[in-house]
Coordinates of C-alpha atoms in Angstrom, one line a residue:
X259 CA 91.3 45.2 120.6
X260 CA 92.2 48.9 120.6
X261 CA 91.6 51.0 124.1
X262 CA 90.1 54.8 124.7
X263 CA 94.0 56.2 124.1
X264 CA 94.0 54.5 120.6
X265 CA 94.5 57.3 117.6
X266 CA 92.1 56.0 115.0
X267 CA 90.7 57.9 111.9
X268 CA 88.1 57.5 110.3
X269 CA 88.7 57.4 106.5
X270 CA 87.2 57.0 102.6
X271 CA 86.9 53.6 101.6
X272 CA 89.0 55.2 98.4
X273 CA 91.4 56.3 100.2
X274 CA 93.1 54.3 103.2
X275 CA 96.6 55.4 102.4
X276 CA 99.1 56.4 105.1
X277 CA 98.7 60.0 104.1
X278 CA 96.5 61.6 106.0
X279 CA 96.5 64.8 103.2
X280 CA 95.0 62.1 100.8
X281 CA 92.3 60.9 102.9
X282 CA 89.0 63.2 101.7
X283 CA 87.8 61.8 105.4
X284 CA 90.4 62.1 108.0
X285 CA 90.9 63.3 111.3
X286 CA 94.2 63.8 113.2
X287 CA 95.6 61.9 115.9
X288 CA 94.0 62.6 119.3
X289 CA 96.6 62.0 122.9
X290 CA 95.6 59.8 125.0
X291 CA 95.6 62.5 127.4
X292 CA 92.5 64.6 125.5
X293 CA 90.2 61.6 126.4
X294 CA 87.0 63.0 128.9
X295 CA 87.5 61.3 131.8
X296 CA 84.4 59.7 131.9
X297 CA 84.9 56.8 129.5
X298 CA 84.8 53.2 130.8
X299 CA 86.7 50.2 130.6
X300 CA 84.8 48.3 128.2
X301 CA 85.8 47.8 124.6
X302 CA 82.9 47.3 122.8
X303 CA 82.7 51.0 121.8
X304 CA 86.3 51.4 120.9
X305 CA 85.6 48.6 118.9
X306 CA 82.7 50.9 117.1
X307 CA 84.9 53.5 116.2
X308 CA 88.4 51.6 115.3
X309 CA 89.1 53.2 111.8
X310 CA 88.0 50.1 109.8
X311 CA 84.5 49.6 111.4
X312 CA 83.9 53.5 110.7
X313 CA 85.6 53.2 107.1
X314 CA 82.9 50.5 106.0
X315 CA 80.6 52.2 107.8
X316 CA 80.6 55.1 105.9
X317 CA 81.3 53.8 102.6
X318 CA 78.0 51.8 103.6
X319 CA 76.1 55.4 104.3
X320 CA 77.0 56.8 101.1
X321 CA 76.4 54.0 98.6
X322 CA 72.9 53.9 100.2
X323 CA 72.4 57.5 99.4
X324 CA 69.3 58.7 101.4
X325 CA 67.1 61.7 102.2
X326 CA 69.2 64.5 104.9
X327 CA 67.6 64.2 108.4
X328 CA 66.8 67.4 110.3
X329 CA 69.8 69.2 110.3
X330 CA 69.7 69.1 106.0
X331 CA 73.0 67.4 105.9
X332 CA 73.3 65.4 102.3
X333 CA 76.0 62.3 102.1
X334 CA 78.1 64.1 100.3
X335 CA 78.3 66.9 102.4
X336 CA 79.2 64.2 105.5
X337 CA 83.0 63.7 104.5
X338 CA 84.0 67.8 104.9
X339 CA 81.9 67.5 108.2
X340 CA 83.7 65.0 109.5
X341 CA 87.2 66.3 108.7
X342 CA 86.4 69.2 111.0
X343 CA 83.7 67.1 113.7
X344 CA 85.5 63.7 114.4
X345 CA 88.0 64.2 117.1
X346 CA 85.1 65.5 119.1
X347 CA 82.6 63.0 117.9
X348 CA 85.0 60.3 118.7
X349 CA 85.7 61.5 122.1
X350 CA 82.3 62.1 122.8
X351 CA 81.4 58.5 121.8
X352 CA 84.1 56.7 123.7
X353 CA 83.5 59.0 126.6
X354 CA 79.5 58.1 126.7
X355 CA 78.5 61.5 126.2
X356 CA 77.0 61.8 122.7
X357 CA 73.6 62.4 122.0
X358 CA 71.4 61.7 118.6
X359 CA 69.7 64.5 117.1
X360 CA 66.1 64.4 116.9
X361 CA 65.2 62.3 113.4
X362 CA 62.8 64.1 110.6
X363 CA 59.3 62.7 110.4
X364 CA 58.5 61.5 106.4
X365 CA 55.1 59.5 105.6
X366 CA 55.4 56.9 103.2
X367 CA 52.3 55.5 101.5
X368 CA 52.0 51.1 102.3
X369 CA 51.0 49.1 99.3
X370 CA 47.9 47.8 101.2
X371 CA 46.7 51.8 102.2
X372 CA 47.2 54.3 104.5
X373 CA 50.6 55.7 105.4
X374 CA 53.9 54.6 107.5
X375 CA 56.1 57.1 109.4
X376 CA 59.8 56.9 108.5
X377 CA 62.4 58.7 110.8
X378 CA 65.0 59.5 108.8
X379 CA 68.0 60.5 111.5
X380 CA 70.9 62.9 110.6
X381 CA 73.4 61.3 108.1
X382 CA 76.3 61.7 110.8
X383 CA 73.6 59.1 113.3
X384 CA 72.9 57.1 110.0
X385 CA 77.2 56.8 110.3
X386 CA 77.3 55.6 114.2
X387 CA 74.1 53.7 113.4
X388 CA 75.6 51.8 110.6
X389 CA 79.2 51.6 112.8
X390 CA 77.2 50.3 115.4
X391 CA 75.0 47.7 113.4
X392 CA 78.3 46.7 112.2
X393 CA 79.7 45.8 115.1
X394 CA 76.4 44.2 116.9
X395 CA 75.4 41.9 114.4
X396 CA 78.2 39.4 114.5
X397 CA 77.3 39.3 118.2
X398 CA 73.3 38.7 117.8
X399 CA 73.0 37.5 114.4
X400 CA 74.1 33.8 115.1
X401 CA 71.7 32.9 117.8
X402 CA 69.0 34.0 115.7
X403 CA 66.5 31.5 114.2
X404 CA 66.9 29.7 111.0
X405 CA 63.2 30.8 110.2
X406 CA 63.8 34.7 110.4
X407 CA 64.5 35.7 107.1
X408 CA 64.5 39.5 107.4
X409 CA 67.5 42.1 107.1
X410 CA 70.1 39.4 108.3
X411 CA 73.2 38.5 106.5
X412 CA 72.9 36.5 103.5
X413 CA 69.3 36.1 104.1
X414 CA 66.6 37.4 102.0
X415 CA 63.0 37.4 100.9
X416 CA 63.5 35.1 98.6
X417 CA 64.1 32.6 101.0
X418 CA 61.0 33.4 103.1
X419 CA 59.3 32.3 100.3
X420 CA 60.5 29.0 99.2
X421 CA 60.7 28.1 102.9
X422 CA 56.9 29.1 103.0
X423 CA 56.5 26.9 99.9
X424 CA 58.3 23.9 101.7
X425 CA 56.0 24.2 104.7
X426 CA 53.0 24.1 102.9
X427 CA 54.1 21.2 100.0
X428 CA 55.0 19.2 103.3
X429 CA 51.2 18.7 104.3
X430 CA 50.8 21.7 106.7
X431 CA 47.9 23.3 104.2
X432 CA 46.7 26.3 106.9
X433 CA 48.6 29.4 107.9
X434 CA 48.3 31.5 110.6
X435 CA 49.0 34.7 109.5
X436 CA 50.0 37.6 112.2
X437 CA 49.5 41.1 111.7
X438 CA 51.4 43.2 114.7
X439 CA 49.2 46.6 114.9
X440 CA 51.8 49.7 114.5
X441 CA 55.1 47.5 115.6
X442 CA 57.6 49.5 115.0
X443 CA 55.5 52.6 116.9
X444 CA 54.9 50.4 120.0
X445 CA 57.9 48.6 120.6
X446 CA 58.7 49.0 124.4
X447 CA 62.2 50.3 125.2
X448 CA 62.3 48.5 128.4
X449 CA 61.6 45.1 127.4
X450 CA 64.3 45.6 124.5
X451 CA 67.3 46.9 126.1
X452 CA 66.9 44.1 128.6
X453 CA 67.0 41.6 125.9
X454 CA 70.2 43.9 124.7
X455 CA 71.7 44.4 127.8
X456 CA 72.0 40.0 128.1
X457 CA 74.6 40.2 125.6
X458 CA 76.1 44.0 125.3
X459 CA 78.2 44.8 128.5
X460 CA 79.4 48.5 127.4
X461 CA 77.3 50.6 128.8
X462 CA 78.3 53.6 126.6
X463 CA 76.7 51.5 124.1
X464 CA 73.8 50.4 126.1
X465 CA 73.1 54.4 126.7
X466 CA 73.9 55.1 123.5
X467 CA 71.1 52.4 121.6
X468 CA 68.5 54.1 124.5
X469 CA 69.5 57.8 123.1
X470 CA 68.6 56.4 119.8
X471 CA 65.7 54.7 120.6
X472 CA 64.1 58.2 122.8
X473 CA 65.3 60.5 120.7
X474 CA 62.8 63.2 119.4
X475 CA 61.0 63.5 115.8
X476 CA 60.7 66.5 114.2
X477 CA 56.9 66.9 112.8
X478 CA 55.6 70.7 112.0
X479 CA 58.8 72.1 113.3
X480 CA 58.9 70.7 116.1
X481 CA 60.9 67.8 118.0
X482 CA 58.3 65.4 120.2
X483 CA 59.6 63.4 122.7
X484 CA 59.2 59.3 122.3
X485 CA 58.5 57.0 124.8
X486 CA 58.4 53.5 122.9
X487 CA 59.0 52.7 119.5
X488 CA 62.0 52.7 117.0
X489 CA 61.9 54.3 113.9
X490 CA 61.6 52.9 110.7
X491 CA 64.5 54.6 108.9
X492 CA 67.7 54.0 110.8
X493 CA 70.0 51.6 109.8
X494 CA 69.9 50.0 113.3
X495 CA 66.0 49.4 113.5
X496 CA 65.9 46.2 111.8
X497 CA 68.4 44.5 113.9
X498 CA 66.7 45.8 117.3
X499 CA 63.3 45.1 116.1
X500 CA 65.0 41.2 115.1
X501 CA 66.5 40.9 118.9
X502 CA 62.7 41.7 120.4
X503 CA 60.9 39.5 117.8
X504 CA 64.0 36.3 118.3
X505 CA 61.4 35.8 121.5
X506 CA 58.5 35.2 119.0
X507 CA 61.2 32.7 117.2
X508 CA 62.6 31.1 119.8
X509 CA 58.5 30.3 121.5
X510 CA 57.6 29.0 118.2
X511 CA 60.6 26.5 117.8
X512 CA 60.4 25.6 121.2
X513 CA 56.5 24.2 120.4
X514 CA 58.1 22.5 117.2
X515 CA 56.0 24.4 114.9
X516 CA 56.8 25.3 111.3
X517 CA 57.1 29.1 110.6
X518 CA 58.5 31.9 108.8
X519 CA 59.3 35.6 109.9
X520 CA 60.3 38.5 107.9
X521 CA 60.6 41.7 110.5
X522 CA 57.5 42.0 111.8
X523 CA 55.9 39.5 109.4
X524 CA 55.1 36.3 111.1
X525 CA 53.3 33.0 109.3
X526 CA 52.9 30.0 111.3
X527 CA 52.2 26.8 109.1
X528 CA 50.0 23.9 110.7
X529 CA 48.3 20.8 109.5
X530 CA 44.3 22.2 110.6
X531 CA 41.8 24.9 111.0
X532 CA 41.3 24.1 114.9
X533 CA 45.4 23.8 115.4
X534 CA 45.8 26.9 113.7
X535 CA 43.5 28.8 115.9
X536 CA 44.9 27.4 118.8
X537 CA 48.3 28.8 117.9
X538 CA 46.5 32.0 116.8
X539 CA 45.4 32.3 120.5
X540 CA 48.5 31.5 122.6
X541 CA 50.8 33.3 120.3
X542 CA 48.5 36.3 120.6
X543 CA 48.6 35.7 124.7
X544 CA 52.6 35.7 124.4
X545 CA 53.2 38.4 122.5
X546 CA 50.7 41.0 124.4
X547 CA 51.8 40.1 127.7
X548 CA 55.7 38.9 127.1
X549 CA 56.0 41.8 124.8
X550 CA 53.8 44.5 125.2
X551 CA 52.7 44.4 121.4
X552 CA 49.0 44.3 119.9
X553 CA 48.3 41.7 116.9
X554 CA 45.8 43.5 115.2
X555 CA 42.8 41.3 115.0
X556 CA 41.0 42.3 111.4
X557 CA 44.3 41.4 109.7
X558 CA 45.0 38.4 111.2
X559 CA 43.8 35.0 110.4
X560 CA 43.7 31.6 109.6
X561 CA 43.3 30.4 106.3
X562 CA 44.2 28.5 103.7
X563 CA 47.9 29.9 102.0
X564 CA 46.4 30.3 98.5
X565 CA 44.3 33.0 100.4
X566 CA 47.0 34.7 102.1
X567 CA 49.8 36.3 100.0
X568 CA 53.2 36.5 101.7
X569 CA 55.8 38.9 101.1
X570 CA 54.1 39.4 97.6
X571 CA 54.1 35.9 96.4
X572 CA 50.9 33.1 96.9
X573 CA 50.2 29.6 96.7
X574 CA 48.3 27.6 94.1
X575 CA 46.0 24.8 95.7
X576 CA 47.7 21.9 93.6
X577 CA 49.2 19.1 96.2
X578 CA 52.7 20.0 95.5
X579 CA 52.1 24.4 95.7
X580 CA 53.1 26.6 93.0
X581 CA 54.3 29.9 93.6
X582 CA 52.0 32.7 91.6
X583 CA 51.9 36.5 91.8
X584 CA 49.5 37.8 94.7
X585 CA 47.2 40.1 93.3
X586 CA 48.4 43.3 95.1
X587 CA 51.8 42.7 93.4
X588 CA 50.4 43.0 90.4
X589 CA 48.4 45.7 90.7
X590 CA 51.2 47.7 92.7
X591 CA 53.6 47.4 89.1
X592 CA 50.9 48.4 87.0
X593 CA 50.5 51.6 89.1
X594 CA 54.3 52.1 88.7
X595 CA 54.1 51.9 84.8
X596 CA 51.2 54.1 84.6
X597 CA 53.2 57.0 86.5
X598 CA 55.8 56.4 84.5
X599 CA 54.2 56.6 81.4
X600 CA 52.1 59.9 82.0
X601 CA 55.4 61.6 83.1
X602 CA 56.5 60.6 79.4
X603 CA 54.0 61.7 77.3
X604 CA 55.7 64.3 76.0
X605 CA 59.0 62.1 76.2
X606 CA 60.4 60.5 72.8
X607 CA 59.9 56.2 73.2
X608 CA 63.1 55.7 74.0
X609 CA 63.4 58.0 77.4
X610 CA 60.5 56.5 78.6
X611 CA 61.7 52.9 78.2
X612 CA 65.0 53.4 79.7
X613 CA 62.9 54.9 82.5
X614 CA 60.8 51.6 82.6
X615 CA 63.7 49.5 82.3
X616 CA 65.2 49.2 86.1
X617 CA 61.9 49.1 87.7
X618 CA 60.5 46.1 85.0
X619 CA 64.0 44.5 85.6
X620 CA 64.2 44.7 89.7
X621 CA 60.8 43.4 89.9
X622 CA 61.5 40.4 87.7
X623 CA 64.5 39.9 89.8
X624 CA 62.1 39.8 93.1
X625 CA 59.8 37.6 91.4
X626 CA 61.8 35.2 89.8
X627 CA 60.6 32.3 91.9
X628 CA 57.0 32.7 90.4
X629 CA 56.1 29.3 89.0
X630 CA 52.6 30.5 87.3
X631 CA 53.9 32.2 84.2
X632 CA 50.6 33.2 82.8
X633 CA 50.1 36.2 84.8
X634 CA 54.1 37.2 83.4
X635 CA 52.7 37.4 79.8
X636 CA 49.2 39.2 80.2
X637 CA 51.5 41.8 81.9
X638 CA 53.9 42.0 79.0
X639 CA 51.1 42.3 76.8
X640 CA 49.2 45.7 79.1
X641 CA 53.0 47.1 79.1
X642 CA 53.1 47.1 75.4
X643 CA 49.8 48.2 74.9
X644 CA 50.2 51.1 77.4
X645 CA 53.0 52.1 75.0
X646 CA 50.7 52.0 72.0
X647 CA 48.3 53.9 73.9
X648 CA 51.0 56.6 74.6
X649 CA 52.3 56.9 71.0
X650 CA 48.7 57.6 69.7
X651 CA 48.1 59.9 72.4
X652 CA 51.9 61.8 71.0
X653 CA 50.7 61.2 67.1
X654 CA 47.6 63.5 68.2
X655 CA 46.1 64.1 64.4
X656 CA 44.8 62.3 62.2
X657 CA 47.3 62.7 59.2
X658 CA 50.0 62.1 61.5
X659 CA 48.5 58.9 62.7
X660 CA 48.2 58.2 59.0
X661 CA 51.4 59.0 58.3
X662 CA 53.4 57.0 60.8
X663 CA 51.2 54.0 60.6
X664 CA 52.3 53.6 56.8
X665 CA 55.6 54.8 57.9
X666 CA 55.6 51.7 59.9
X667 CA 54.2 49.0 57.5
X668 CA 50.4 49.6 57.2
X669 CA 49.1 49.6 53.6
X670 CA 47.4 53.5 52.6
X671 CA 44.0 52.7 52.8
X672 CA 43.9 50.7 56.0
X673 CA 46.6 53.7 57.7
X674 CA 44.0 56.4 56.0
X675 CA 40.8 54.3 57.5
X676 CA 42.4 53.4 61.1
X677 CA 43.4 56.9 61.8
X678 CA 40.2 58.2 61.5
X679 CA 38.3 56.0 63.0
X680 CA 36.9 58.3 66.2
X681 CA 38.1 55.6 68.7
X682 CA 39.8 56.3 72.0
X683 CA 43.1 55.9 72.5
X684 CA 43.1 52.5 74.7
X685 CA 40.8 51.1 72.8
X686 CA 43.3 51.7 69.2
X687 CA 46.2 50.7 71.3
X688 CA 44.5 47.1 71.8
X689 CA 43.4 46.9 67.8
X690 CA 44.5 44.8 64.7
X691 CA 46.1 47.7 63.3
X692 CA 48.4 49.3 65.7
X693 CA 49.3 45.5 66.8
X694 CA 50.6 44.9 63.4
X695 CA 52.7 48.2 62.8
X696 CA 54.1 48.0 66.5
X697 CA 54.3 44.2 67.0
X698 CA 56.3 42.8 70.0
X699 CA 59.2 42.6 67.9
X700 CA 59.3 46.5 67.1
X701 CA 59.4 47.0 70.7
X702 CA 62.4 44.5 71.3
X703 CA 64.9 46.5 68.6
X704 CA 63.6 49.5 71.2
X705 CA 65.0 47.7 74.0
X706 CA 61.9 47.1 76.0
X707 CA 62.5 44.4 77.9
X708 CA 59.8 41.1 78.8
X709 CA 59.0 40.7 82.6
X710 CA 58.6 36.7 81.5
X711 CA 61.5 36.2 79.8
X712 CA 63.9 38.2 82.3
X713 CA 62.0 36.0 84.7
X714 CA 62.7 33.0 83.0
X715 CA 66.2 33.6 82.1
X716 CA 66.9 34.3 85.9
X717 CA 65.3 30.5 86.8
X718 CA 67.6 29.2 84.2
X719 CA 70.6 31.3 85.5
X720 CA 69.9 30.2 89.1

């Protein structure tokens, strides 16, 4: 464990040589003797910014890219800032002296409606955040619950979801489903850095996490102060909002109850209607007056699973549950292939499927649990008939559409007859004609890939 007088230096994942002129992020030694006076004993923070932890740490920052915070800084402008800033941010961090900038305010529409608030901090606190998460996790993390699911280590989504599945095939056929009103806006600072403070000593880094946690938000120009809350947006949210929320967990286990929490999503898995709301109530009770949150009451419920999507994915009724699309999923894709597609209009085929590719293919790759395949083809089948829709739109006149319908297959008469019809666009991209010259097959040689086969392929492959 290095102390306060330690020279570390922060440097490029690329380039951890001994030469410090090859390093594009490097600092140079600091003396023991240039350390403020006010640093304490404890070695948690030195542990933060050992040149390792603050190597992966960055490295971390820029592969995640990200928007600049208030001060306009871009990742790639962090590694020149740093080669001038980081004796003094070091020293200011080991001494318990530094203090966050405020973070910009950015609204984000939710799939469901309405808008989130992000706080997107600078990218040099996105760099102690990230140190920091690095460092905390191995300390938390283990103690957490083997049904939290969300932004842990080697956990993901995915896993939510076939847990949820095994809850439900296992007889308990109603779900509490728990809707925490504004969470990340009304998390109380108190309650959490108690719950922080049980396992972190340092208090540089107990002050530190609290600076984080009040700093301002920039909205209109201005930075307003916060009293409760942490922002989505920081890499360290997730894992404060998981220590709160481990009291949720650790209630729920100690009733023996079957559940599943991702963040701030909670399901609770029980065997009847009058169990279910009896958990509804108590676990509402617990978390208003243990932790000062509000479960918002019109979201909430308890139902049957099939009528409650989670994290995307729902339940057939069958005895032994399927896994099938929920209907917002859907609908959320098709609205991503129509933006695509009227930003292409003007855009030869080919631009426009390589634009469609990584979000057809990232979705599949989310989905590929889904056990109902049926809903998997009727999308293929609207994707390529919102491409059909967009080449007649391009064709425009008639003797083109002629022209490029024989060109692709059509006898002259039916090409002649077809393009002249007077029929919208959507309604030619769905008929006999256009379905023959621009069959699925045309589209594979064109690279357009099938949401149910990548699906497929990635069951197989799993």
């Amino acid at each position: 464990m290095k102390t306060a007088s330690d020279a570390d230096t922060v440097t490029h994942p690329e380039g951890q040589g001994r030469n410090p002129e090859s390093r594009p992020v490097g600092v140079e030694t600091v003396p023991a003797s240039a350390s403020w006076t006010k640093a304490e004993p404890a070695p948690l923070m030195e542990t933060v910014v050992e040149k390792a932890n603050m190597a992966r740490a960055y490295h971390r920052v820029v592969a995640n890219k990200g928007a600049p915070g208030a001060d306009g800084m871009t990742v790639h402008q962090l590694a020149d800032h740093l080669k001038q800033q980081w004796p003094t941010l070091r020293e200011r961090l080991l001494a318990g002296e530094y203090h966050p900038s405020p973070v910009r305010a950015v609204a984000i529409p939710k799939p469901k409606g309405g808008t989130r608030q992000l706080g997107i901090p600078t990218v040099t606190d996105r760099l102690i955040q990230q140190a920091l998460l690095q460092v905390l996790t191995p300390i938390f993390d283990p103690d957490f619950s083997e049904s939290s699911y969300g932004y842990r280590p080697k956990r993901s989504a995915q896993q939510a979801v076939s847990a949820m599945k095994a809850h439900v095939g296992a007889g308990h056929r109603w779900v509490v489903d728990l809707d925490l009103k504004a969470f990340f806006d009304r998390v109380n600072h108190d309650l959490l850095m108690a719950r922080v403070a049980c396992r972190v000593r340092d208090k540089r880094v107990l002050r530190l996490i609290r600076r984080y946690l009040e700093a301002g938000m920039f909205q209109e120009g201005l930075a307003a102060p916060r009293r409760q809350g942490t922002p989505q947006g920081g890499p360290l949210s997730p894992l404060l909002a998981n220590i709160l929320l481990d009291d949720v967990d650790k209630e729920l286990e100690r009733r023996g109850h079957r559940f599943c929490r991702y963040a701030d999503d909670v399901q609770v898995y029980v065997r009847s209607r009058r169990a279910g709301e009896r958990v509804m109530a108590s676990l509402s009770a617990f978390l208003e007056n243990s932790l000062r949150l509000t479960v918002n009451r019109a979201k909430s419920a308890v139902a049957r699973p099939w009528h409650r999507g989670y994290l995307g994915y729902t339940l057939t009724r069958h005895k032994q549950p399927r896994l099938s699309l929920a209907k917002t999923s859907l609908r959320r894709l098709m609205q991503r292939v129509r933006e695509i597609l009227r930003r292409g209009r003007g855009r030869h085929l080919r631009r426009v499927i390589e634009a469609l590719t990584p979000v057809l293919r990232g979705w599949a790759s989310y989905f590929s649990l889904v056990d109902v395949k049926r809903p998997l083809e009727v999308l293929d089948r609207w994707i390529r008939r919102r491409l059909r829709c967009l080449l007649w739109r391009q064709w425009k006149r008639p003797g083109t559409r002629r022209r490029k319908l024989q060109a692709l297959g059509l006898e002259a008469h039916r090409a002649w007859k077809s393009a002249g019809n007077g029929r919208g666009p959507w309604w030619n991209a769905g008929a006999s004609h256009m379905n023959q010259a621009l069959p699925r097959k045309w589209f594979d040689q064109w690279g357009l890939i099938s949401v149910l086969e990548t699906v497929r392929g990635l069951t197989r492959s799993s």
